[in-house]
Amino acid sequence: MSFYKLYDFLRELQQNNSKEWMDENRNRYYEVRDFYIDWLNKMDIKLAEIDPNYTHTSGKKAINRINNNLLYHPNKPIYKDHFGAGLDQETKQGDFYIHLGTSESFIAAGFYKPKSSLLKSIRQAIDYNGEELLEILNKPSFKKMFGWLIDDGDSLKTAPKGFPQDHKYIELLRKKSFAVQTDLTQKLVTSDAFENHVIEVYKEILPFRNYLNQAVSV
């Protein structure tokens, strides 16, 4: 089993997105899912070795369901076109998410559209020490890997309540999401270099996640 077969399965699922097809290929699904779970278990151990604050997360817990939630999104296909998984899971902690799909593959981390209480805590941290976050975001190796914060187009047009329009860090304070993403190619995912690449991404993103996690923990 390999990531090649994982992508092959997802491509066929995308072309035949039905319960009938899934039932006929259920064993293939279990094979690629279990392969990914095993890989996540190994990655879980490796990440814990480089981060003393890492929270062990089994592959079975990390991996997301492949079924779409049709109750709230009835127009979506029955099944997703990707396998998603979140490692280092802890309550009130920013994500470390690995997404392998037919249309896109990426690693993302941070808080994407967090609930208001968490967003308020992050903004308070920026008000107190936004310079530290800017230093993290502007580090050349960080910018090369992630660019900038994910821009979902829904930043506030004005200052959030309690902050002046001319605040030193107003552009950050207007954000509703504090997350970054680095894209993956299928060529990279299926190569021998993928595992080490994930580790390097985790190391690069650690100061960013630590800043945010500290912000929401006080």
XYZ file of C-alpha atoms in Angstrom:
218
model
C 0.000 0.000 0.000
C 1.197 3.523 -0.783
C 0.103 7.110 -1.291
C -0.115 6.297 -5.009
C -2.990 3.925 -4.271
C -4.569 6.444 -1.915
C -4.729 9.020 -4.712
C -5.904 6.379 -7.218
C -8.761 5.467 -4.896
C -9.784 9.098 -4.389
C -9.768 9.775 -8.132
C -12.039 6.805 -8.788
C -14.287 7.782 -5.895
C -14.593 11.297 -7.289
C -15.735 9.856 -10.629
C -18.131 7.383 -9.002
C -19.376 9.205 -5.927
C -22.184 6.907 -4.849
C -22.959 4.487 -2.059
C -23.225 1.670 -4.592
C -19.676 2.217 -5.809
C -18.365 2.599 -2.262
C -20.054 -0.623 -1.200
C -18.379 -2.449 -4.082
C -15.010 -0.950 -3.165
C -15.330 -0.982 0.608
C -12.289 -3.210 1.079
C -10.154 -0.846 -1.008
C -11.358 2.047 1.114
C -10.397 0.253 4.320
C -6.983 -0.581 2.882
C -6.084 3.012 1.976
C -7.655 4.402 5.153
C -5.712 1.941 7.324
C -2.525 2.753 5.422
C -3.033 6.449 6.155
C -3.843 5.714 9.815
C -0.623 3.712 10.173
C 1.352 6.530 8.560
C -0.257 9.037 10.929
C 0.640 6.849 13.927
C 4.291 6.907 12.863
C 4.194 10.653 12.253
C 2.589 11.148 15.672
C 5.621 9.532 17.324
C 8.108 11.561 15.282
C 6.424 14.894 16.006
C 6.294 14.141 19.720
C 10.084 13.666 19.637
C 10.656 17.238 18.441
C 7.976 19.044 20.458
C 7.821 18.551 24.253
C 4.318 20.061 24.322
C 2.958 17.777 21.604
C -0.275 15.950 22.440
C -0.225 12.360 21.221
C -3.054 11.758 18.755
C -3.615 8.314 17.298
C -4.126 8.033 13.561
C -7.608 6.650 14.159
C -8.533 9.745 16.165
C -6.741 12.110 13.801
C -8.377 11.013 10.549
C -11.666 12.621 9.529
C -14.736 10.824 8.255
C -14.872 10.523 4.483
C -18.651 11.047 4.466
C -19.855 14.594 3.908
C -22.368 15.979 6.390
C -25.444 16.036 4.158
C -27.704 17.226 6.963
C -26.241 20.729 6.752
C -24.923 20.517 3.178
C -27.470 18.428 1.240
C -26.067 19.447 -2.167
C -22.602 18.066 -1.517
C -21.524 14.649 -2.840
C -21.970 11.726 -0.463
C -18.220 11.339 -0.015
C -15.331 13.781 0.221
C -12.600 13.855 -2.430
C -9.849 13.837 0.191
C -8.513 12.327 3.370
C -8.070 14.889 6.118
C -6.376 14.426 9.480
C -5.544 16.609 12.466
C -2.550 15.746 14.635
C -1.507 17.259 17.981
C -5.114 17.562 19.085
C -5.740 19.371 22.338
C -8.742 21.335 23.586
C -8.533 25.028 22.650
C -5.426 24.429 20.530
C -4.726 25.462 16.965
C -4.890 22.822 14.269
C -2.099 20.935 12.563
C -4.023 19.555 9.622
C -2.879 17.368 6.719
C -5.159 17.295 3.673
C -4.576 14.841 0.824
C -7.055 15.184 -2.019
C -7.629 14.961 -5.734
C -8.105 18.691 -6.252
C -5.604 19.904 -3.659
C -3.232 18.664 -0.988
C -1.837 20.861 1.754
C -0.786 21.253 5.375
C -2.547 23.954 7.382
C -2.247 25.146 10.947
C -3.697 27.683 13.338
C -7.242 28.839 13.981
C -9.585 29.055 10.989
C -12.677 31.117 11.859
C -12.450 30.370 15.599
C -15.364 31.010 17.919
C -15.652 34.519 19.302
C -14.078 33.793 22.701
C -10.902 32.389 21.105
C -10.743 35.198 18.550
C -11.041 37.730 21.368
C -8.111 36.100 23.199
C -5.943 36.155 20.075
C -6.717 39.827 19.497
C -5.838 40.630 23.096
C -2.485 38.884 22.629
C -1.837 40.931 19.486
C -2.763 44.138 21.319
C -0.280 43.240 24.053
C 2.523 41.834 21.887
C 1.733 41.907 18.186
C 5.385 42.464 17.363
C 6.204 38.858 18.249
C 3.561 37.554 15.847
C 4.809 39.860 13.083
C 8.355 38.617 13.595
C 7.141 35.035 13.194
C 5.110 35.833 10.080
C 7.907 37.860 8.495
C 10.676 35.339 9.085
C 12.051 34.614 5.573
C 11.823 30.816 5.867
C 8.263 31.102 7.214
C 7.192 33.441 4.400
C 8.771 31.148 1.829
C 6.835 28.155 3.137
C 3.472 29.738 3.969
C 3.330 33.197 2.455
C 0.978 35.043 4.776
C -2.118 34.345 6.824
C -4.905 32.623 4.902
C -7.029 35.344 3.304
C -10.637 34.216 3.234
C -11.914 37.644 2.265
C -13.956 38.230 5.407
C -11.624 40.442 7.443
C -13.351 43.285 9.229
C -13.632 46.537 7.295
C -13.197 48.522 10.477
C -11.502 48.006 13.838
C -12.913 45.288 16.112
C -14.834 46.515 19.134
C -12.560 47.980 21.784
C -9.645 48.789 19.468
C -8.844 52.113 17.774
C -8.760 52.477 13.995
C -5.154 53.629 14.134
C -3.931 50.691 16.235
C -0.352 49.698 15.407
C -1.484 46.162 14.520
C -4.865 47.002 13.017
C -4.380 44.771 9.930
C -3.861 41.760 12.165
C -6.678 42.719 14.528
C -9.158 42.819 11.641
C -8.504 39.177 10.805
C -11.168 36.589 11.628
C -8.839 33.657 10.963
C -5.275 33.091 12.102
C -4.158 30.167 9.992
C -1.515 29.432 7.388
C -1.233 26.850 4.634
C 1.477 25.303 2.500
C 0.500 23.369 -0.605
C 1.672 19.855 -1.403
C 2.082 18.238 -4.788
C 1.106 14.625 -5.367
C 4.669 14.102 -6.556
C 5.984 15.178 -3.155
C 3.412 13.177 -1.180
C 4.258 9.997 -3.073
C 8.017 10.512 -2.726
C 10.420 9.322 -0.031
C 10.910 12.958 0.983
C 7.337 13.481 2.178
C 7.824 12.357 5.766
C 10.802 14.642 6.316
C 8.939 17.487 4.621
C 6.056 17.179 7.087
C 8.542 17.308 9.956
C 10.167 20.433 8.512
C 6.768 22.077 8.095
C 5.909 21.241 11.696
C 9.169 22.742 12.955
C 8.670 25.920 10.926
C 5.111 26.363 12.071
C 5.755 25.638 15.755
C 6.456 29.252 16.911
C 3.258 30.406 15.163
C 1.154 27.725 16.828
C 2.829 28.294 20.196
C 2.004 32.010 20.022
C -1.647 31.316 19.262
C -1.982 28.479 21.757
C -0.503 30.668 24.484
C -2.914 33.439 23.542
C -6.012 31.277 23.987
C -4.759 29.604 27.169
C -4.579 32.721 29.344
